[in-house]
Short mmCIF file of C-alpha atoms and ligand atoms in Angstrom, two decimals:
data_model
loop_
_atom_site.label_atom_id
_atom_site.label_comp_id
_atom_site.label_asym_id
_atom_site.label_seq_id
_atom_site.Cartn_x
_atom_site.Cartn_y
_atom_site.Cartn_z
CA MET A 1 0.00 0.00 0.00
CA ALA A 2 1.34 3.44 -0.95
CA THR A 3 1.41 5.97 1.87
CA GLU A 4 3.36 8.84 0.30
CA THR A 5 2.13 11.37 -2.23
CA PRO A 6 2.51 9.79 -5.66
CA ASN A 7 5.34 11.01 -7.89
CA ALA A 8 4.76 12.65 -11.26
CA GLU A 9 5.16 9.41 -13.19
CA ARG A 10 2.51 7.64 -11.09
CA LEU A 11 0.16 10.64 -11.19
CA ALA A 12 0.37 10.69 -14.95
CA PHE A 13 -0.39 6.99 -15.00
CA TYR A 14 -3.43 7.44 -12.74
CA GLU A 15 -4.69 10.13 -15.07
CA ARG A 16 -4.32 7.91 -18.12
CA ILE A 17 -6.11 4.94 -16.54
CA GLY A 18 -8.73 7.31 -15.09
CA LYS A 19 -9.92 7.93 -18.64
CA HIS A 20 -10.80 4.24 -18.73
CA ASP A 21 -12.67 4.42 -15.38
CA MET A 22 -9.90 2.71 -13.49
CA THR A 23 -8.03 3.66 -10.33
CA PRO A 24 -5.07 2.11 -8.44
CA LEU A 25 -6.17 0.14 -5.40
CA TRP A 26 -2.92 0.85 -3.56
CA GLU A 27 -3.87 4.53 -3.19
CA VAL A 28 -7.22 3.80 -1.54
CA MET A 29 -6.85 0.40 0.07
CA GLN A 30 -6.17 1.66 3.61
CA GLY A 31 -9.44 3.54 3.65
CA LEU A 32 -11.39 0.59 2.26
CA VAL A 33 -10.24 -2.22 4.50
CA VAL A 34 -9.81 -0.66 7.91
CA PRO A 35 -8.44 -2.75 10.79
CA GLU A 36 -11.56 -2.03 12.84
CA PRO A 37 -14.85 -0.15 12.27
CA LYS A 38 -14.35 3.58 11.71
CA SER A 39 -17.85 5.00 11.49
CA PRO A 40 -18.89 8.51 10.46
CA CYS A 41 -21.76 7.93 12.92
CA LEU A 42 -21.26 10.05 16.06
CA PRO A 43 -22.67 9.47 19.53
CA ALA A 44 -25.72 11.73 19.84
CA LEU A 45 -28.55 12.49 22.24
CA TRP A 46 -31.92 14.17 21.76
CA HIS A 47 -33.65 15.31 24.96
CA TYR A 48 -37.34 14.90 24.23
CA ASP A 49 -38.27 18.03 26.20
CA ASP A 50 -35.97 20.10 23.95
CA ILE A 51 -37.34 18.83 20.67
CA ARG A 52 -41.02 18.24 21.52
CA PRO A 53 -41.96 21.90 20.82
CA TYR A 54 -40.62 21.57 17.26
CA VAL A 55 -42.53 18.37 16.67
CA LEU A 56 -45.75 20.11 17.75
CA GLU A 57 -44.89 23.24 15.74
CA ALA A 58 -44.67 21.07 12.62
CA GLY A 59 -48.31 20.28 13.32
CA GLU A 60 -49.18 23.94 12.69
CA LEU A 61 -47.21 24.10 9.44
CA ILE A 62 -48.48 21.09 7.56
CA THR A 63 -51.18 18.42 7.90
CA ALA A 64 -50.37 14.72 8.12
CA LYS A 65 -52.23 14.27 4.85
CA GLU A 66 -50.30 16.92 2.93
CA ALA A 67 -46.98 15.73 4.33
CA GLU A 68 -48.00 12.09 3.77
CA ARG A 69 -45.93 11.44 6.91
CA ARG A 70 -45.36 14.42 9.21
CA VAL A 71 -41.99 13.49 10.62
CA LEU A 72 -38.93 15.32 11.88
CA VAL A 73 -35.96 13.17 10.95
CA LEU A 74 -33.32 12.61 13.62
CA GLU A 75 -30.10 13.03 11.67
CA ASN A 76 -26.86 11.80 13.04
CA PRO A 77 -24.63 14.88 13.51
CA GLY A 78 -21.80 13.07 11.72
CA MET A 79 -23.98 12.47 8.64
CA ARG A 80 -26.15 15.57 8.24
CA GLY A 81 -28.14 15.67 5.04
CA GLU A 82 -28.27 11.89 4.77
CA SER A 83 -31.55 11.23 6.61
CA ARG A 84 -30.00 8.59 8.81
CA ILE A 85 -29.32 8.11 12.49
CA THR A 86 -26.76 5.34 12.01
CA ARG A 87 -25.11 4.20 8.79
CA THR A 88 -27.87 1.72 8.02
CA LEU A 89 -30.92 3.02 9.87
CA TYR A 90 -33.29 5.94 9.73
CA ALA A 91 -35.20 7.38 12.69
CA GLY A 92 -37.73 10.17 12.98
CA LEU A 93 -40.43 11.51 15.28
CA GLN A 94 -43.89 11.34 13.74
CA LEU A 95 -46.82 13.47 14.88
CA ILE A 96 -50.49 12.66 14.31
CA LEU A 97 -53.00 15.16 15.62
CA PRO A 98 -56.55 14.28 16.66
CA GLY A 99 -58.75 13.72 13.62
CA GLU A 100 -55.86 13.29 11.21
CA VAL A 101 -55.08 10.45 8.86
CA ALA A 102 -51.72 9.59 7.29
CA PRO A 103 -52.71 8.03 3.97
CA SER A 104 -52.10 4.41 3.09
CA HIS A 105 -49.08 3.33 1.08
CA ARG A 106 -46.51 0.54 0.98
CA HIS A 107 -42.80 0.20 0.36
CA THR A 108 -40.03 -2.37 0.56
CA GLN A 109 -38.51 -0.66 3.61
CA SER A 110 -39.57 -2.19 6.94
CA ALA A 111 -40.66 0.13 9.74
CA LEU A 112 -40.96 -0.08 13.48
CA ARG A 113 -42.91 2.33 15.65
CA PHE A 114 -42.01 2.97 19.23
CA VAL A 115 -44.66 5.04 20.96
CA ILE A 116 -43.35 8.07 22.83
CA GLU A 117 -46.37 10.19 23.72
CA GLY A 118 -50.17 9.96 23.57
CA ARG A 119 -52.41 6.93 23.54
CA GLY A 120 -55.21 5.61 21.41
CA ALA A 121 -54.08 6.57 17.92
CA TYR A 122 -53.95 3.61 15.58
CA THR A 123 -51.86 2.24 12.82
CA ALA A 124 -53.41 -0.12 10.29
CA VAL A 125 -51.25 -2.73 8.60
CA ASP A 126 -52.37 -5.40 6.19
CA GLY A 127 -56.06 -5.19 7.07
CA GLU A 128 -55.77 -4.82 10.85
CA ARG A 129 -55.68 -1.89 13.22
CA THR A 130 -53.83 -1.63 16.49
CA LEU A 131 -54.37 1.07 19.08
CA MET A 132 -51.04 2.25 20.41
CA GLU A 133 -49.82 3.21 23.88
CA PRO A 134 -46.50 4.57 25.16
CA GLY A 135 -43.77 1.93 25.10
CA ASP A 136 -45.54 -0.28 22.56
CA PHE A 137 -43.33 -1.70 19.82
CA VAL A 138 -45.32 -1.96 16.62
CA ILE A 139 -44.19 -3.64 13.40
CA MET A 140 -44.80 -2.69 9.82
CA PRO A 141 -43.41 -5.47 7.59
CA GLN A 142 -41.95 -4.61 4.20
CA TRP A 143 -44.44 -4.21 1.32
CA THR A 144 -47.56 -4.12 3.50
CA TRP A 145 -50.20 -1.40 3.19
CA HIS A 146 -50.12 0.93 6.17
CA ASP A 147 -51.91 4.06 7.30
CA HIS A 148 -52.28 5.83 10.61
CA GLY A 149 -55.05 7.80 12.28
CA ASN A 150 -55.74 9.53 15.54
CA GLU A 151 -59.26 9.28 16.91
CA SER A 152 -58.09 10.22 20.42
CA ASP A 153 -58.25 13.79 21.74
CA ALA A 154 -54.50 14.37 22.13
CA PRO A 155 -51.47 14.55 19.86
CA MET A 156 -49.65 11.27 19.36
CA VAL A 157 -45.91 11.04 18.80
CA TRP A 158 -43.92 7.95 18.02
CA LEU A 159 -40.41 7.14 16.90
CA ASP A 160 -40.22 5.57 13.46
CA GLY A 161 -37.26 3.30 12.79
CA LEU A 162 -36.75 2.22 9.18
CA ASP A 163 -34.05 0.37 7.25
CA ILE A 164 -34.04 3.10 4.58
CA PRO A 165 -30.25 3.54 4.19
CA LEU A 166 -29.77 -0.21 4.00
CA VAL A 167 -32.41 -0.61 1.27
CA GLN A 168 -30.92 2.40 -0.50
CA LEU A 169 -27.46 0.81 -0.46
CA LEU A 170 -28.93 -2.28 -2.12
CA ASP A 171 -30.96 -0.22 -4.62
CA ALA A 172 -34.00 -2.28 -3.73
CA SER A 173 -36.61 0.40 -3.02
CA PHE A 174 -40.13 0.10 -4.38
CA ALA A 175 -43.07 2.18 -3.17
CA GLU A 176 -46.67 2.86 -4.16
CA PRO A 177 -49.75 4.66 -2.87
CA TYR A 178 -52.84 2.65 -1.91
CA GLY A 179 -55.14 5.03 -3.72
CA ALA A 180 -57.36 5.87 -0.74
CA ASP A 181 -56.59 7.40 2.64
CA GLU A 182 -57.46 4.30 4.57
CA GLN A 183 -57.12 0.65 3.64
CA ILE A 184 -60.00 -1.78 3.98
CA LEU A 185 -59.90 -3.60 7.30
CA THR A 186 -60.27 -7.37 7.10
CA ARG A 187 -59.59 -8.50 10.67
CA PRO A 188 -60.70 -7.35 14.12
CA GLU A 189 -58.46 -5.17 16.27
CA GLU A 190 -55.74 -7.02 18.18
CA ASP A 191 -56.36 -10.24 16.23
CA ALA A 192 -52.64 -10.74 15.55
CA LEU A 193 -51.69 -10.48 19.22
CA ALA A 194 -54.27 -13.08 20.24
CA ARG A 195 -53.44 -15.40 17.38
CA TYR A 196 -49.64 -15.23 17.39
CA GLY A 197 -48.57 -13.45 20.56
CA SER A 198 -50.13 -15.52 23.32
CA GLY A 199 -47.79 -18.50 23.38
CA LEU A 200 -50.01 -20.14 20.77
CA LEU A 201 -50.01 -20.49 17.00
CA PRO A 202 -52.75 -21.71 14.67
CA VAL A 203 -52.22 -25.48 14.41
CA ASP A 204 -51.35 -25.57 10.72
CA TYR A 205 -49.63 -22.21 10.62
CA GLU A 206 -47.12 -21.83 7.83
CA THR A 207 -44.76 -18.88 7.67
CA ARG A 208 -45.39 -16.62 4.76
CA SER A 209 -43.19 -13.79 5.85
CA VAL A 210 -39.70 -12.98 7.06
CA THR A 211 -41.30 -10.75 9.72
CA SER A 212 -43.02 -11.68 12.98
CA PRO A 213 -46.80 -12.06 12.63
CA VAL A 214 -47.17 -10.23 15.97
CA PHE A 215 -48.15 -6.69 15.05
CA ASN A 216 -47.96 -4.91 18.40
CA TYR A 217 -45.77 -5.98 21.33
CA PRO A 218 -47.56 -4.01 24.06
CA TYR A 219 -45.47 -2.31 26.72
CA ALA A 220 -47.71 -3.52 29.55
CA ARG A 221 -46.74 -7.15 28.82
CA THR A 222 -43.06 -6.37 28.28
CA ARG A 223 -42.86 -4.36 31.48
CA GLU A 224 -44.58 -7.03 33.51
CA ALA A 225 -42.21 -9.67 32.17
CA LEU A 226 -39.17 -7.60 33.15
CA GLU A 227 -40.60 -6.90 36.60
CA THR A 228 -41.16 -10.60 37.23
CA MET A 229 -37.74 -11.69 35.94
CA LYS A 230 -36.10 -8.96 37.99
CA ARG A 231 -36.82 -10.92 41.17
CA ALA A 232 -34.20 -13.51 40.19
CA GLU A 233 -31.57 -10.77 40.37
CA ALA A 234 -29.51 -12.39 37.64
CA TRP A 235 -27.92 -9.36 36.05
CA ASP A 236 -25.71 -9.53 33.01
CA PRO A 237 -22.68 -7.35 33.88
CA CYS A 238 -22.94 -5.48 30.56
CA HIS A 239 -26.70 -5.43 29.95
CA GLY A 240 -28.56 -5.73 33.24
CA LEU A 241 -31.66 -7.67 32.23
CA LYS A 242 -31.89 -7.46 28.45
CA MET A 243 -34.49 -9.19 26.30
CA LYS A 244 -34.85 -9.32 22.53
CA TYR A 245 -38.21 -9.15 20.79
CA VAL A 246 -38.71 -12.35 18.81
CA ASN A 247 -40.76 -13.79 16.02
CA PRO A 248 -42.75 -16.52 17.83
CA VAL A 249 -42.75 -18.69 14.69
CA ASN A 250 -38.99 -19.25 14.50
CA GLY A 251 -37.38 -17.50 17.48
CA ASP A 252 -35.58 -15.09 15.18
CA TYR A 253 -35.61 -11.34 15.66
CA ALA A 254 -39.06 -9.87 15.11
CA MET A 255 -37.93 -8.09 11.95
CA PRO A 256 -35.43 -9.23 9.28
CA THR A 257 -33.39 -6.04 9.15
CA MET A 258 -33.81 -4.55 12.62
CA ALA A 259 -33.27 -6.16 16.02
CA THR A 260 -35.26 -4.70 18.90
CA PHE A 261 -34.56 -5.02 22.60
CA MET A 262 -35.92 -3.94 25.96
CA GLN A 263 -33.66 -3.86 28.98
CA LEU A 264 -34.03 -3.16 32.65
CA LEU A 265 -31.19 -1.66 34.64
CA PRO A 266 -31.94 -1.85 38.36
CA LYS A 267 -31.52 1.30 40.41
CA GLY A 268 -27.84 1.96 41.10
CA PHE A 269 -26.63 -0.64 38.58
CA GLU A 270 -23.49 0.26 36.71
CA SER A 271 -22.87 -1.84 33.62
CA SER A 272 -19.43 -3.02 32.47
CA PRO A 273 -18.00 -1.54 29.27
CA TYR A 274 -19.24 -3.22 26.12
CA ARG A 275 -19.12 -2.71 22.38
CA SER A 276 -20.59 -4.36 19.32
CA THR A 277 -20.54 -3.72 15.58
CA ASP A 278 -24.21 -2.73 15.37
CA GLY A 279 -24.69 1.01 15.85
CA THR A 280 -27.66 1.21 18.21
CA ILE A 281 -30.51 3.65 18.85
CA TYR A 282 -31.80 3.78 22.44
CA VAL A 283 -35.01 5.24 23.82
CA CYS A 284 -35.40 5.68 27.58
CA VAL A 285 -38.85 4.54 28.66
CA GLU A 286 -38.53 4.85 32.43
CA GLY A 287 -36.00 6.03 34.99
CA ARG A 288 -33.02 8.30 34.72
CA GLY A 289 -29.41 7.48 34.13
CA GLN A 290 -26.27 8.02 32.16
CA THR A 291 -24.52 6.37 29.29
CA ALA A 292 -20.84 6.98 28.69
CA VAL A 293 -19.93 6.55 25.01
CA GLY A 294 -16.25 6.99 24.23
CA GLU A 295 -15.32 10.36 25.70
CA GLN A 296 -18.91 11.59 26.06
CA THR A 297 -21.48 11.11 28.78
CA PHE A 298 -25.19 11.39 28.10
CA ASP A 299 -27.71 12.07 30.86
CA TRP A 300 -31.05 10.61 29.93
CA GLY A 301 -34.58 10.40 31.24
CA PRO A 302 -37.95 9.27 29.91
CA ARG A 303 -38.47 9.75 26.14
CA ASP A 304 -34.88 10.78 25.46
CA ILE A 305 -33.25 9.17 22.43
CA PHE A 306 -29.55 8.47 21.99
CA VAL A 307 -27.20 6.70 19.62
CA VAL A 308 -24.18 4.50 20.27
CA PRO A 309 -22.09 4.05 17.09
CA SER A 310 -20.64 0.77 15.89
CA TRP A 311 -17.73 -0.50 17.96
CA ALA A 312 -17.86 2.38 20.48
CA TRP A 313 -17.20 1.37 24.09
CA HIS A 314 -20.11 2.30 26.31
CA HIS A 315 -21.61 1.61 29.70
CA HIS A 316 -24.82 2.60 31.47
CA VAL A 317 -25.72 3.70 34.97
CA ALA A 318 -29.27 3.76 36.33
CA ARG A 319 -29.47 6.60 38.83
CA THR A 320 -32.80 7.40 40.43
CA ASP A 321 -34.89 4.32 39.92
CA ASP A 322 -35.00 1.18 37.82
CA ALA A 323 -34.38 2.29 34.25
CA VAL A 324 -35.98 0.74 31.17
CA LEU A 325 -34.34 1.20 27.77
CA PHE A 326 -35.71 0.22 24.37
CA SER A 327 -33.14 -0.16 21.60
CA PHE A 328 -32.80 -1.21 17.98
CA SER A 329 -30.03 -1.89 15.49
CA ASP A 330 -29.14 -3.71 12.26
CA ARG A 331 -27.85 -6.75 14.18
CA PRO A 332 -29.95 -9.36 12.28
CA VAL A 333 -28.34 -8.30 9.01
CA GLN A 334 -24.82 -8.43 10.40
CA GLN A 335 -25.42 -11.80 12.03
CA LYS A 336 -26.87 -13.36 8.88
CA LEU A 337 -23.81 -12.19 6.99
CA GLY A 338 -21.43 -13.46 9.67
CA LEU A 339 -20.16 -9.94 10.36
CA TRP A 340 -21.45 -9.19 13.85
CA ARG A 341 -18.92 -8.96 16.67
CA GLU A 342 -19.10 -7.95 20.29
CA GLU A 343 -16.55 -7.35 23.00
CA ARG A 344 -16.81 -7.13 26.75
CA GLN A 345 -14.17 -5.36 28.74
CA ALA A 346 -12.23 -7.93 30.75
CA ALA A 347 -13.34 -7.82 34.40
C1 1HN B 1 -43.21 5.92 6.27
O1 1HN B 1 -44.00 5.22 5.46
C2 1HN B 1 -43.60 6.18 7.59
O2 1HN B 1 -45.54 4.87 7.41
C3 1HN B 1 -42.78 6.89 8.41
O3 1HN B 1 -45.35 6.13 9.11
C4 1HN B 1 -41.57 7.37 7.98
C5 1HN B 1 -39.97 7.65 6.21
C6 1HN B 1 -39.60 7.48 4.91
C7 1HN B 1 -40.38 6.75 4.05
C8 1HN B 1 -41.58 6.22 4.48
C9 1HN B 1 -44.92 5.68 8.06
C10 1HN B 1 -41.18 7.16 6.66
C11 1HN B 1 -42.00 6.43 5.81
#
């Protein structure tokens, strides 16, 4: 690999081959095959109280219908202008005001919703509606019709997580409008949860999708599970009590491109330093604490959102009470490709 500035003879050569759309590997190789991940993604934190006024102000500027999706994108400060929060994932805060509808469409990007504020607005996916509450994790599988509406009397805000940059990298985006604001509903509300999310499956169920058939993983159930498991006091030194959301059909992650997790850090718990190759987006659901990422320390509380880049050492502290953190990343993709790595700091 060449490290010095090329001499005149080499430069002239590069220019000649450049005319044939060729370039010498030895001038670029070091930047291509780095000894360990070097991400443009920076650690970042959004305090919900700071940004909430802007989300609501957007509601005065444009309707959900005109915008199609009224969302303020959370852009990683290291990648402004790229509509991404990590290299592979997109995140944004979506607002639906009472009486509004976000019209139906579908696309090959998968989406997750994590409810931040408000209760009782719905999202409809593939013929079924689910009413959403704070802390609910709701799935929108790729290429399914989806629309949202708010028949409650308060604004509703949720975090959208999509695999947009990943699909963009693969040049595999397709999208189309449904042609009406709302899709036709074919199943009763909460049918998917009863059918697939109750420790049961229809006896002759055959998988037709790479995505979990559970549509909404309600926070009430998740929280209760954590509270019960907490009694065993079996804390992972790096994660506290950390659970992954799974597809009940095959035990895989709930979504093919995004892994989702919920973790409980008991009051006063200080986790050991940890890093992994999946840049991760966290949302605090309950409690207050701190996360040190590299040289930075983030103080977080309920509804705050922060990002830990790929391969960045980090550790968490729960300060005032038990803390509950939701998180998501591209881990399923990395694991399927044999690329995912993690490291725990030696005790
Ligand atoms: C989308 O369809 C939604 O359905 C949210 O709520 C955000 C960002 C880009 C492209 C499609 C939604 C989106 C999106």
